[in-house]
């Protein structure tokens, strides 16, 4: 291979030689004009480049489009620049700060008085013009000195540039150059890459504006954070906006209140109050998990909630997690509310000498945990300060590790695929920056997880640096009815904590060994999972979980005695049944029961009373007709037992 | 009635006139010499007097003996003086401080280096001598000046005398006289009353010695607290000591550890760790209470554990209970871990407008509570810092109050009489010194409780000043197998808290009313109740509560497959079953299962395997013989369902 040639390996494995300095654009053009219209950037050896950047290296080569995660990021990042350009055209006094991509869309934080809804429309109109102008987007490297001059009058950008100079912020080392992207009159500091032209951003919408502090610090000035979403075509935008609307309808905070499941109160921010109906669902989830524990050999324990700082020093939480814990003073010493159960279980493990015969020990705990989430980020059940997990720790020998991991993956699969009928994706989180323990142990643990999944041919991806501070993990992301992903289950290997606690067992060889500890949760935070279920089912829960399984309606007062007898029969079988004996019309009573999402609505009038039967319809209006009470109960019990999702 | 005469009304209602100045001794002698031998003091109009005190007032009159609670107190108080006299004879350098009566016996705190067991024997020997000497015990009033001179060289007594001078400590107002009791060469400051002679203390035993701080303050000097017990005759002492011994054997801390139920750890003083077997019992209690809740119309909720100080200010806890709460800093504000559920339930009550149709609302909560008990008084499960109650609050109208109280008394009776087969006593606690709300409301509430019990002809006694700070209460004291009393259930009326929270409901009249709130618990603290159960049953729990219901023993390895099939069948019926497949002798395995208090011990050998049956014996050694597995399971399920106490 000549010095001026590069060899590129395409995703399909094909190889091709090019002149060094060739651009992605030229290569793409060589493939098809259609692809060129869709191409947003280049990935070469895991580094992203502008489509127009000259390429000088051989290696794995990919043309990115919006379909790729990285392509989406480039597209949205350019959308943020597009919005910024339009915003400054409309509001020239606004000062730009930073404008990153987020999981759903992008935002830009600007220093400006609060925007009104009509301001966003003006910005959108201007964005449309810029798209029409189809301006070329160009990159250049300039010295930090030049950059400081260019951004004089914008203190935020000045701070960013100085940080790059001193700390190489966003770069691998400190630097005296920065990259600048320009499109027409607009220029911005940016690492890139970006789209080649503004004309590619065919569909976008500014969604909302919210207050945000510079650098996320409430001591700094409050900025305006303008959120947007963008797509390469209008259809995608429309279906996204429909989804958002549906998600808003399903918002568990709204439904939670409407269905009387839970609420929050300013006197305990981030700690939910579960009303009887929510508590019934919560306890039903607990009962379900407990029944699985029984089958799968888990032991439940009940543990204290407050612990001496000395414990957290051993576990490493004092060093790595202190700011996330609520501290209190006990007997003149520093204590904290526990944020995790692991150290409790290590203390319990150590109360008795253990031998290999005692392992694996699978210890489960539903203790309420507290984590000091910032007040500003609290929201509904998905981000709380107080929650319980279906948490367990498995102490085992290294020999047992793989079987334990298989058993947990089976547990996960049973719960999500069989019971909740959801799909899920698996990723492995590797060593994070803030980590405990030697590289050798980390490699061993990461290898163990990867080979477990490989050996069962379970697909997964690697999330670099996403492990816990004590070890690598398998994260399971479920997909809900609106195609949103939620991280719930987790399986975390830990060779560190048992060492720190000096936990041991006597092996078959008669000498002492350190057990492996596996942290794992299936539903994760029960609070959060309940919130997800509310949105997934849009409040129309499967019978076994439903807070009102049957609503009993009487046609007139003279049917109450028979209705009471039906109520007793249902209630004695632990069926959650409610009465509606109001003197309202039966149509109104049916409608109200439907709004409450009662799974079965039973009407009792003369005919039913005479034939000792019940007249049943579903919440969605299907008429199931007359049934003998016993038959109805038997059917309910069967549906509950099978956890059927109707 | 002449001025020099007094009229005394005896307990049987008879009245008699005496010369003023007559003593209890003379009156008692007039009744019988036998009574005089037993008489320990006099109660006149609710004031206690020495037997030899001249009486100058008319009124209700009673001769106290050891049988009376107050008589016991006098007897034990004189026993403390007896011990102090002996102690100073043996150890003249010891400085006496205070020596009160406690619920079981008496103690004296003395400033002296630690005593050895043989020192206690020496003191006992000297006590015997003093009893034999039968010294007269005399009271006199002296000036505090004289007293200071008399007790010169004893800083503790000096402090006590000065406190009486300044604050009337132990008296109703400050005072320049103190009462002194002397017996032979011994004298002590004391309010009395006391026995007439040392010879009456026929049976006593010094039980133990422990460190204690002067005034209970760890900044002060540590004293030696010598504990003793005393009775009027030897038989009573012997049976008491036997009981103590039995109680020690049953000590739930020992049994809790031996049976693997729970333990404590210095990293969380006062918060129990329940191991799987203890957690199984704990959850069984919860399940039981929940099933009763379902029958009795209670709604369970799940609530936050930390609350803003603002809440406690409304509830009054900040003023009345702050020192008993664990405080923490949240969002820069003072929060506390909740010690009680009531304010949480008031917040929930208030989230929706209520009408009389919504009442009664019976809201139940098992939230973990935290109370900052002094570290020194923590002990096992009976005094903990973290616990859950089978706690509920009933919001009702005044009209509903009596029915609600009846329903609660029925609940109490069902649980204690029917399920646990225990007896109980009822007392009504009236307005305490530190109380909230007007006298009128207090009277109304106290009257309501008294008339409820009266109307059902349920016997009770009045405990003056024993109410909660927000209202009067019914306390239920159960009696355990060792005849010890425990306060568990409580029913507390509260007209205050709903007012403070401005909780209302719309009455039938269309206008706003304040609901009544009833705080109530049946088992009380589940932790404490579990501790009581351990001692009551001496670890031999009824089947439904037992952590190991069945232990499965194999005779040899070839029986494991069949044993496994039996295990599965039992386990599928939620029976708590454990395997013992060790290659130990069957006798050893039976003995071990008995030590673990497994209710049924099942042996599986060739015969059982062939006939597909199980060979059953009880933990107490009764041989129930061969049974078909299905038959055995059916019998177990029946016994569990009936909560039979075998």
PDB file of N, CA and C in Angstrom, chain A residues 260 265 267-268 271-276 279 282-283 294 299-308 310-311 314 326-328 330-331 335 337 347-348 351-352 375 385-386 571 574, chain B residues 260 265 267-268 271-276 279 282-283 294 299-308 310-311 314 326-328 330-331 335 337 347-348 351-352 375 385-386 571 574:
ATOM      1  N   UNK A 260     -56.442   7.708  41.628  1.00  0.00           N
ATOM      2  CA  UNK A 260     -56.300   7.645  43.087  1.00  0.00           C
ATOM      3  C   UNK A 260     -55.206   6.673  43.519  1.00  0.00           C
ATOM      4  N   UNK A 265     -46.381  15.342  48.139  1.00  0.00           N
ATOM      5  CA  UNK A 265     -46.682  16.484  49.001  1.00  0.00           C
ATOM      6  C   UNK A 265     -45.398  17.247  49.259  1.00  0.00           C
ATOM      7  N   UNK A 267     -44.262  18.523  51.761  1.00  0.00           N
ATOM      8  CA  UNK A 267     -43.600  18.247  53.035  1.00  0.00           C
ATOM      9  C   UNK A 267     -42.629  17.066  52.957  1.00  0.00           C
ATOM     10  N   UNK A 268     -42.673  16.325  51.853  1.00  0.00           N
ATOM     11  CA  UNK A 268     -41.702  15.237  51.685  1.00  0.00           C
ATOM     12  C   UNK A 268     -41.386  15.074  50.201  1.00  0.00           C
ATOM     13  N   UNK A 271     -40.879  11.724  47.863  1.00  0.00           N
ATOM     14  CA  UNK A 271     -41.340  10.493  48.507  1.00  0.00           C
ATOM     15  C   UNK A 271     -42.831  10.333  48.227  1.00  0.00           C
ATOM     16  N   UNK A 272     -43.204   9.305  47.460  1.00  0.00           N
ATOM     17  CA  UNK A 272     -44.621   9.175  47.110  1.00  0.00           C
ATOM     18  C   UNK A 272     -45.498   8.732  48.283  1.00  0.00           C
ATOM     19  N   UNK A 273     -46.730   9.210  48.269  1.00  0.00           N
ATOM     20  CA  UNK A 273     -47.793   8.696  49.158  1.00  0.00           C
ATOM     21  C   UNK A 273     -48.640   7.766  48.299  1.00  0.00           C
ATOM     22  N   UNK A 274     -48.665   6.500  48.595  1.00  0.00           N
ATOM     23  CA  UNK A 274     -49.532   5.577  47.869  1.00  0.00           C
ATOM     24  C   UNK A 274     -50.871   5.476  48.583  1.00  0.00           C
ATOM     25  N   UNK A 275     -51.921   5.844  47.864  1.00  0.00           N
ATOM     26  CA  UNK A 275     -53.274   5.708  48.390  1.00  0.00           C
ATOM     27  C   UNK A 275     -53.680   4.236  48.317  1.00  0.00           C
ATOM     28  N   UNK A 276     -54.819   3.881  48.952  1.00  0.00           N
ATOM     29  CA  UNK A 276     -55.158   2.449  49.012  1.00  0.00           C
ATOM     30  C   UNK A 276     -55.058   1.722  47.671  1.00  0.00           C
ATOM     31  N   UNK A 279     -51.396   1.398  46.794  1.00  0.00           N
ATOM     32  CA  UNK A 279     -50.757   0.461  47.726  1.00  0.00           C
ATOM     33  C   UNK A 279     -51.150  -0.975  47.384  1.00  0.00           C
ATOM     34  N   UNK A 282     -48.958  -1.925  44.571  1.00  0.00           N
ATOM     35  CA  UNK A 282     -47.591  -2.047  45.089  1.00  0.00           C
ATOM     36  C   UNK A 282     -47.433  -3.401  45.801  1.00  0.00           C
ATOM     37  N   UNK A 283     -48.395  -3.706  46.665  1.00  0.00           N
ATOM     38  CA  UNK A 283     -48.325  -4.965  47.406  1.00  0.00           C
ATOM     39  C   UNK A 283     -48.502  -6.168  46.481  1.00  0.00           C
ATOM     40  N   UNK A 294     -39.638 -17.538  46.242  1.00  0.00           N
ATOM     41  CA  UNK A 294     -39.844 -18.849  46.848  1.00  0.00           C
ATOM     42  C   UNK A 294     -39.413 -19.948  45.863  1.00  0.00           C
ATOM     43  N   UNK A 299     -33.865 -15.806  49.960  1.00  0.00           N
ATOM     44  CA  UNK A 299     -34.236 -15.627  51.368  1.00  0.00           C
ATOM     45  C   UNK A 299     -34.503 -14.148  51.624  1.00  0.00           C
ATOM     46  N   UNK A 300     -35.679 -13.825  52.110  1.00  0.00           N
ATOM     47  CA  UNK A 300     -35.952 -12.411  52.410  1.00  0.00           C
ATOM     48  C   UNK A 300     -35.490 -12.051  53.818  1.00  0.00           C
ATOM     49  N   UNK A 301     -34.921 -10.864  53.952  1.00  0.00           N
ATOM     50  CA  UNK A 301     -34.525 -10.349  55.266  1.00  0.00           C
ATOM     51  C   UNK A 301     -35.129  -8.955  55.460  1.00  0.00           C
ATOM     52  N   UNK A 302     -35.118  -8.490  56.707  1.00  0.00           N
ATOM     53  CA  UNK A 302     -35.596  -7.129  57.012  1.00  0.00           C
ATOM     54  C   UNK A 302     -34.463  -6.416  57.745  1.00  0.00           C
ATOM     55  N   UNK A 303     -34.099  -5.243  57.281  1.00  0.00           N
ATOM     56  CA  UNK A 303     -32.867  -4.617  57.762  1.00  0.00           C
ATOM     57  C   UNK A 303     -33.084  -3.178  58.240  1.00  0.00           C
ATOM     58  N   UNK A 304     -32.150  -2.678  59.056  1.00  0.00           N
ATOM     59  CA  UNK A 304     -32.232  -1.284  59.522  1.00  0.00           C
ATOM     60  C   UNK A 304     -32.109  -0.298  58.357  1.00  0.00           C
ATOM     61  N   UNK A 305     -32.558   0.931  58.608  1.00  0.00           N
ATOM     62  CA  UNK A 305     -32.499   1.951  57.556  1.00  0.00           C
ATOM     63  C   UNK A 305     -31.408   2.983  57.801  1.00  0.00           C
ATOM     64  N   UNK A 306     -30.940   3.102  59.052  1.00  0.00           N
ATOM     65  CA  UNK A 306     -29.892   4.090  59.325  1.00  0.00           C
ATOM     66  C   UNK A 306     -28.631   3.386  59.830  1.00  0.00           C
ATOM     67  N   UNK A 307     -27.485   3.880  59.372  1.00  0.00           N
ATOM     68  CA  UNK A 307     -26.222   3.219  59.686  1.00  0.00           C
ATOM     69  C   UNK A 307     -25.133   4.238  59.984  1.00  0.00           C
ATOM     70  N   UNK A 308     -24.264   3.855  60.883  1.00  0.00           N
ATOM     71  CA  UNK A 308     -23.088   4.643  61.228  1.00  0.00           C
ATOM     72  C   UNK A 308     -22.202   4.850  59.991  1.00  0.00           C
ATOM     73  N   UNK A 310     -19.250   4.683  59.831  1.00  0.00           N
ATOM     74  CA  UNK A 310     -18.188   3.664  59.797  1.00  0.00           C
ATOM     75  C   UNK A 310     -18.499   2.575  58.773  1.00  0.00           C
ATOM     76  N   UNK A 311     -19.782   2.236  58.650  1.00  0.00           N
ATOM     77  CA  UNK A 311     -20.176   1.215  57.674  1.00  0.00           C
ATOM     78  C   UNK A 311     -19.910   1.693  56.243  1.00  0.00           C
ATOM     79  N   UNK A 314     -16.344   1.572  55.180  1.00  0.00           N
ATOM     80  CA  UNK A 314     -15.898   0.247  54.732  1.00  0.00           C
ATOM     81  C   UNK A 314     -16.404  -0.018  53.314  1.00  0.00           C
ATOM     82  N   UNK A 326     -28.659  10.982  52.602  1.00  0.00           N
ATOM     83  CA  UNK A 326     -29.188  11.875  53.629  1.00  0.00           C
ATOM     84  C   UNK A 326     -28.475  11.559  54.943  1.00  0.00           C
ATOM     85  N   UNK A 327     -27.860  12.576  55.524  1.00  0.00           N
ATOM     86  CA  UNK A 327     -27.082  12.347  56.744  1.00  0.00           C
ATOM     87  C   UNK A 327     -27.893  12.736  57.969  1.00  0.00           C
ATOM     88  N   UNK A 328     -27.638  12.049  59.065  1.00  0.00           N
ATOM     89  CA  UNK A 328     -28.272  12.444  60.316  1.00  0.00           C
ATOM     90  C   UNK A 328     -27.331  12.184  61.476  1.00  0.00           C
ATOM     91  N   UNK A 330     -26.703  10.680  65.069  1.00  0.00           N
ATOM     92  CA  UNK A 330     -27.227   9.673  65.999  1.00  0.00           C
ATOM     93  C   UNK A 330     -26.178   9.443  67.076  1.00  0.00           C
ATOM     94  N   UNK A 331     -26.557   9.596  68.334  1.00  0.00           N
ATOM     95  CA  UNK A 331     -25.612   9.403  69.440  1.00  0.00           C
ATOM     96  C   UNK A 331     -24.352  10.236  69.234  1.00  0.00           C
ATOM     97  N   UNK A 335     -24.493   9.457  60.869  1.00  0.00           N
ATOM     98  CA  UNK A 335     -25.179   8.292  60.317  1.00  0.00           C
ATOM     99  C   UNK A 335     -25.743   8.698  58.962  1.00  0.00           C
ATOM    100  N   UNK A 337     -29.104   7.601  56.122  1.00  0.00           N
ATOM    101  CA  UNK A 337     -30.188   6.748  55.639  1.00  0.00           C
ATOM    102  C   UNK A 337     -29.618   5.910  54.509  1.00  0.00           C
ATOM    103  N   UNK A 347     -23.066  -7.291  56.359  1.00  0.00           N
ATOM    104  CA  UNK A 347     -23.039  -7.434  57.827  1.00  0.00           C
ATOM    105  C   UNK A 347     -23.729  -8.735  58.234  1.00  0.00           C
ATOM    106  N   UNK A 348     -24.844  -9.030  57.572  1.00  0.00           N
ATOM    107  CA  UNK A 348     -25.576 -10.253  57.912  1.00  0.00           C
ATOM    108  C   UNK A 348     -24.776 -11.490  57.510  1.00  0.00           C
ATOM    109  N   UNK A 351     -22.258 -12.464  60.185  1.00  0.00           N
ATOM    110  CA  UNK A 351     -22.603 -12.841  61.569  1.00  0.00           C
ATOM    111  C   UNK A 351     -22.278 -14.296  61.878  1.00  0.00           C
ATOM    112  N   UNK A 352     -22.150 -15.106  60.830  1.00  0.00           N
ATOM    113  CA  UNK A 352     -21.861 -16.526  61.056  1.00  0.00           C
ATOM    114  C   UNK A 352     -20.733 -16.961  60.138  1.00  0.00           C
ATOM    115  N   UNK A 375     -33.689  18.362  44.237  1.00  0.00           N
ATOM    116  CA  UNK A 375     -35.118  18.650  44.254  1.00  0.00           C
ATOM    117  C   UNK A 375     -35.625  18.974  42.840  1.00  0.00           C
ATOM    118  N   UNK A 385     -36.955  10.154  45.791  1.00  0.00           N
ATOM    119  CA  UNK A 385     -35.928  10.102  46.836  1.00  0.00           C
ATOM    120  C   UNK A 385     -36.102   8.885  47.725  1.00  0.00           C
ATOM    121  N   UNK A 386     -37.331   8.398  47.832  1.00  0.00           N
ATOM    122  CA  UNK A 386     -37.593   7.218  48.647  1.00  0.00           C
ATOM    123  C   UNK A 386     -38.201   6.142  47.763  1.00  0.00           C
ATOM    124  N   UNK A 571     -65.144 -10.822  47.583  1.00  0.00           N
ATOM    125  CA  UNK A 571     -64.177 -10.326  48.556  1.00  0.00           C
ATOM    126  C   UNK A 571     -63.523 -11.476  49.322  1.00  0.00           C
ATOM    127  N   UNK A 574     -60.546 -12.774  47.865  1.00  0.00           N
ATOM    128  CA  UNK A 574     -59.506 -11.740  47.741  1.00  0.00           C
ATOM    129  C   UNK A 574     -59.562 -11.001  46.408  1.00  0.00           C
TER     130      UNK A 574
ATOM    131  N   UNK B 260     -31.852 -18.194  64.942  1.00  0.00           N
ATOM    132  CA  UNK B 260     -31.528 -17.479  63.696  1.00  0.00           C
ATOM    133  C   UNK B 260     -32.633 -16.536  63.248  1.00  0.00           C
ATOM    134  N   UNK B 265     -26.593  -4.996  65.444  1.00  0.00           N
ATOM    135  CA  UNK B 265     -25.226  -4.678  65.071  1.00  0.00           C
ATOM    136  C   UNK B 265     -24.910  -3.272  65.535  1.00  0.00           C
ATOM    137  N   UNK B 267     -23.422  -0.976  64.238  1.00  0.00           N
ATOM    138  CA  UNK B 267     -23.509   0.078  63.228  1.00  0.00           C
ATOM    139  C   UNK B 267     -24.915   0.665  63.102  1.00  0.00           C
ATOM    140  N   UNK B 268     -25.894   0.007  63.731  1.00  0.00           N
ATOM    141  CA  UNK B 268     -27.248   0.580  63.727  1.00  0.00           C
ATOM    142  C   UNK B 268     -27.948   0.218  65.032  1.00  0.00           C
ATOM    143  N   UNK B 271     -31.806  -0.987  65.852  1.00  0.00           N
ATOM    144  CA  UNK B 271     -32.545  -1.389  64.645  1.00  0.00           C
ATOM    145  C   UNK B 271     -32.255  -2.861  64.382  1.00  0.00           C
ATOM    146  N   UNK B 272     -33.269  -3.714  64.518  1.00  0.00           N
ATOM    147  CA  UNK B 272     -32.997  -5.147  64.347  1.00  0.00           C
ATOM    148  C   UNK B 272     -32.735  -5.544  62.891  1.00  0.00           C
ATOM    149  N   UNK B 273     -31.894  -6.537  62.720  1.00  0.00           N
ATOM    150  CA  UNK B 273     -31.723  -7.238  61.437  1.00  0.00           C
ATOM    151  C   UNK B 273     -32.507  -8.540  61.555  1.00  0.00           C
ATOM    152  N   UNK B 274     -33.542  -8.697  60.755  1.00  0.00           N
ATOM    153  CA  UNK B 274     -34.273  -9.958  60.758  1.00  0.00           C
ATOM    154  C   UNK B 274     -33.690 -10.877  59.701  1.00  0.00           C
ATOM    155  N   UNK B 275     -33.202 -12.030  60.154  1.00  0.00           N
ATOM    156  CA  UNK B 275     -32.686 -13.043  59.242  1.00  0.00           C
ATOM    157  C   UNK B 275     -33.889 -13.744  58.582  1.00  0.00           C
ATOM    158  N   UNK B 276     -33.635 -14.565  57.556  1.00  0.00           N
ATOM    159  CA  UNK B 276     -34.766 -15.135  56.811  1.00  0.00           C
ATOM    160  C   UNK B 276     -35.846 -15.753  57.707  1.00  0.00           C
ATOM    161  N   UNK B 279     -37.661 -12.937  59.437  1.00  0.00           N
ATOM    162  CA  UNK B 279     -38.438 -12.181  58.439  1.00  0.00           C
ATOM    163  C   UNK B 279     -39.683 -12.968  58.035  1.00  0.00           C
ATOM    164  N   UNK B 282     -42.132 -12.369  60.723  1.00  0.00           N
ATOM    165  CA  UNK B 282     -42.554 -10.973  60.641  1.00  0.00           C
ATOM    166  C   UNK B 282     -43.595 -10.817  59.528  1.00  0.00           C
ATOM    167  N   UNK B 283     -43.284 -11.377  58.375  1.00  0.00           N
ATOM    168  CA  UNK B 283     -44.204 -11.282  57.241  1.00  0.00           C
ATOM    169  C   UNK B 283     -45.492 -12.059  57.497  1.00  0.00           C
ATOM    170  N   UNK B 294     -58.749  -6.675  55.737  1.00  0.00           N
ATOM    171  CA  UNK B 294     -59.658  -6.883  54.621  1.00  0.00           C
ATOM    172  C   UNK B 294     -61.070  -7.129  55.146  1.00  0.00           C
ATOM    173  N   UNK B 299     -58.093   0.316  54.950  1.00  0.00           N
ATOM    174  CA  UNK B 299     -57.391   0.607  53.700  1.00  0.00           C
ATOM    175  C   UNK B 299     -55.908   0.789  53.990  1.00  0.00           C
ATOM    176  N   UNK B 300     -55.062  -0.001  53.347  1.00  0.00           N
ATOM    177  CA  UNK B 300     -53.624   0.179  53.584  1.00  0.00           C
ATOM    178  C   UNK B 300     -53.047   1.244  52.649  1.00  0.00           C
ATOM    179  N   UNK B 301     -52.143   2.044  53.191  1.00  0.00           N
ATOM    180  CA  UNK B 301     -51.432   3.043  52.381  1.00  0.00           C
ATOM    181  C   UNK B 301     -49.923   2.871  52.596  1.00  0.00           C
ATOM    182  N   UNK B 302     -49.134   3.487  51.713  1.00  0.00           N
ATOM    183  CA  UNK B 302     -47.671   3.470  51.865  1.00  0.00           C
ATOM    184  C   UNK B 302     -47.212   4.927  51.856  1.00  0.00           C
ATOM    185  N   UNK B 303     -46.427   5.312  52.844  1.00  0.00           N
ATOM    186  CA  UNK B 303     -46.156   6.734  53.057  1.00  0.00           C
ATOM    187  C   UNK B 303     -44.661   7.034  53.158  1.00  0.00           C
ATOM    188  N   UNK B 304     -44.290   8.299  52.928  1.00  0.00           N
ATOM    189  CA  UNK B 304     -42.889   8.703  53.074  1.00  0.00           C
ATOM    190  C   UNK B 304     -42.401   8.555  54.514  1.00  0.00           C
ATOM    191  N   UNK B 305     -41.071   8.503  54.665  1.00  0.00           N
ATOM    192  CA  UNK B 305     -40.502   8.348  56.004  1.00  0.00           C
ATOM    193  C   UNK B 305     -39.894   9.638  56.530  1.00  0.00           C
ATOM    194  N   UNK B 306     -39.577  10.590  55.661  1.00  0.00           N
ATOM    195  CA  UNK B 306     -38.978  11.849  56.131  1.00  0.00           C
ATOM    196  C   UNK B 306     -39.890  13.025  55.779  1.00  0.00           C
ATOM    197  N   UNK B 307     -39.991  13.952  56.723  1.00  0.00           N
ATOM    198  CA  UNK B 307     -40.920  15.081  56.571  1.00  0.00           C
ATOM    199  C   UNK B 307     -40.296  16.375  57.051  1.00  0.00           C
ATOM    200  N   UNK B 308     -40.686  17.426  56.377  1.00  0.00           N
ATOM    201  CA  UNK B 308     -40.288  18.776  56.737  1.00  0.00           C
ATOM    202  C   UNK B 308     -40.778  19.101  58.161  1.00  0.00           C
ATOM    203  N   UNK B 310     -41.990  21.636  59.117  1.00  0.00           N
ATOM    204  CA  UNK B 310     -43.274  22.358  59.045  1.00  0.00           C
ATOM    205  C   UNK B 310     -44.440  21.425  59.396  1.00  0.00           C
ATOM    206  N   UNK B 311     -44.329  20.154  58.991  1.00  0.00           N
ATOM    207  CA  UNK B 311     -45.393  19.194  59.306  1.00  0.00           C
ATOM    208  C   UNK B 311     -45.483  18.959  60.812  1.00  0.00           C
ATOM    209  N   UNK B 314     -47.139  21.657  62.743  1.00  0.00           N
ATOM    210  CA  UNK B 314     -48.607  21.597  62.725  1.00  0.00           C
ATOM    211  C   UNK B 314     -49.096  20.519  63.687  1.00  0.00           C
ATOM    212  N   UNK B 326     -35.275  11.658  65.106  1.00  0.00           N
ATOM    213  CA  UNK B 326     -33.991  11.792  64.426  1.00  0.00           C
ATOM    214  C   UNK B 326     -34.135  12.888  63.375  1.00  0.00           C
ATOM    215  N   UNK B 327     -33.278  13.888  63.467  1.00  0.00           N
ATOM    216  CA  UNK B 327     -33.386  15.022  62.559  1.00  0.00           C
ATOM    217  C   UNK B 327     -32.401  14.883  61.407  1.00  0.00           C
ATOM    218  N   UNK B 328     -32.764  15.419  60.261  1.00  0.00           N
ATOM    219  CA  UNK B 328     -31.816  15.436  59.151  1.00  0.00           C
ATOM    220  C   UNK B 328     -32.033  16.696  58.322  1.00  0.00           C
ATOM    221  N   UNK B 330     -32.501  18.387  54.787  1.00  0.00           N
ATOM    222  CA  UNK B 330     -32.942  18.091  53.420  1.00  0.00           C
ATOM    223  C   UNK B 330     -33.183  19.423  52.708  1.00  0.00           C
ATOM    224  N   UNK B 331     -32.554  19.612  51.587  1.00  0.00           N
ATOM    225  CA  UNK B 331     -32.714  20.859  50.825  1.00  0.00           C
ATOM    226  C   UNK B 331     -32.477  22.076  51.712  1.00  0.00           C
ATOM    227  N   UNK B 335     -35.610  18.391  58.591  1.00  0.00           N
ATOM    228  CA  UNK B 335     -36.573  17.311  58.393  1.00  0.00           C
ATOM    229  C   UNK B 335     -36.429  16.344  59.559  1.00  0.00           C
ATOM    230  N   UNK B 337     -37.085  11.969  60.570  1.00  0.00           N
ATOM    231  CA  UNK B 337     -37.603  10.629  60.305  1.00  0.00           C
ATOM    232  C   UNK B 337     -38.882  10.503  61.108  1.00  0.00           C
ATOM    233  N   UNK B 347     -52.340  14.313  56.121  1.00  0.00           N
ATOM    234  CA  UNK B 347     -52.043  14.896  54.808  1.00  0.00           C
ATOM    235  C   UNK B 347     -52.839  14.183  53.716  1.00  0.00           C
ATOM    236  N   UNK B 348     -52.927  12.848  53.822  1.00  0.00           N
ATOM    237  CA  UNK B 348     -53.656  12.085  52.807  1.00  0.00           C
ATOM    238  C   UNK B 348     -55.152  12.373  52.895  1.00  0.00           C
ATOM    239  N   UNK B 351     -56.082  15.487  50.941  1.00  0.00           N
ATOM    240  CA  UNK B 351     -55.876  15.662  49.495  1.00  0.00           C
ATOM    241  C   UNK B 351     -57.191  15.775  48.740  1.00  0.00           C
ATOM    242  N   UNK B 352     -58.277  15.289  49.341  1.00  0.00           N
ATOM    243  CA  UNK B 352     -59.569  15.356  48.659  1.00  0.00           C
ATOM    244  C   UNK B 352     -60.622  15.888  49.620  1.00  0.00           C
ATOM    245  N   UNK B 375     -29.462   5.351  73.814  1.00  0.00           N
ATOM    246  CA  UNK B 375     -28.705   4.141  73.484  1.00  0.00           C
ATOM    247  C   UNK B 375     -28.658   3.191  74.689  1.00  0.00           C
ATOM    248  N   UNK B 385     -35.170   1.335  68.177  1.00  0.00           N
ATOM    249  CA  UNK B 385     -35.257   2.658  67.556  1.00  0.00           C
ATOM    250  C   UNK B 385     -36.018   2.615  66.235  1.00  0.00           C
ATOM    251  N   UNK B 386     -35.988   1.480  65.576  1.00  0.00           N
ATOM    252  CA  UNK B 386     -36.717   1.320  64.309  1.00  0.00           C
ATOM    253  C   UNK B 386     -37.724   0.192  64.459  1.00  0.00           C
ATOM    254  N   UNK B 571     -43.553 -27.405  49.656  1.00  0.00           N
ATOM    255  CA  UNK B 571     -43.153 -26.051  49.306  1.00  0.00           C
ATOM    256  C   UNK B 571     -44.172 -25.393  48.376  1.00  0.00           C
ATOM    257  N   UNK B 574     -46.787 -23.595  49.990  1.00  0.00           N
ATOM    258  CA  UNK B 574     -46.269 -22.508  50.837  1.00  0.00           C
ATOM    259  C   UNK B 574     -45.984 -22.938  52.266  1.00  0.00           C
TER     260      UNK B 574
END
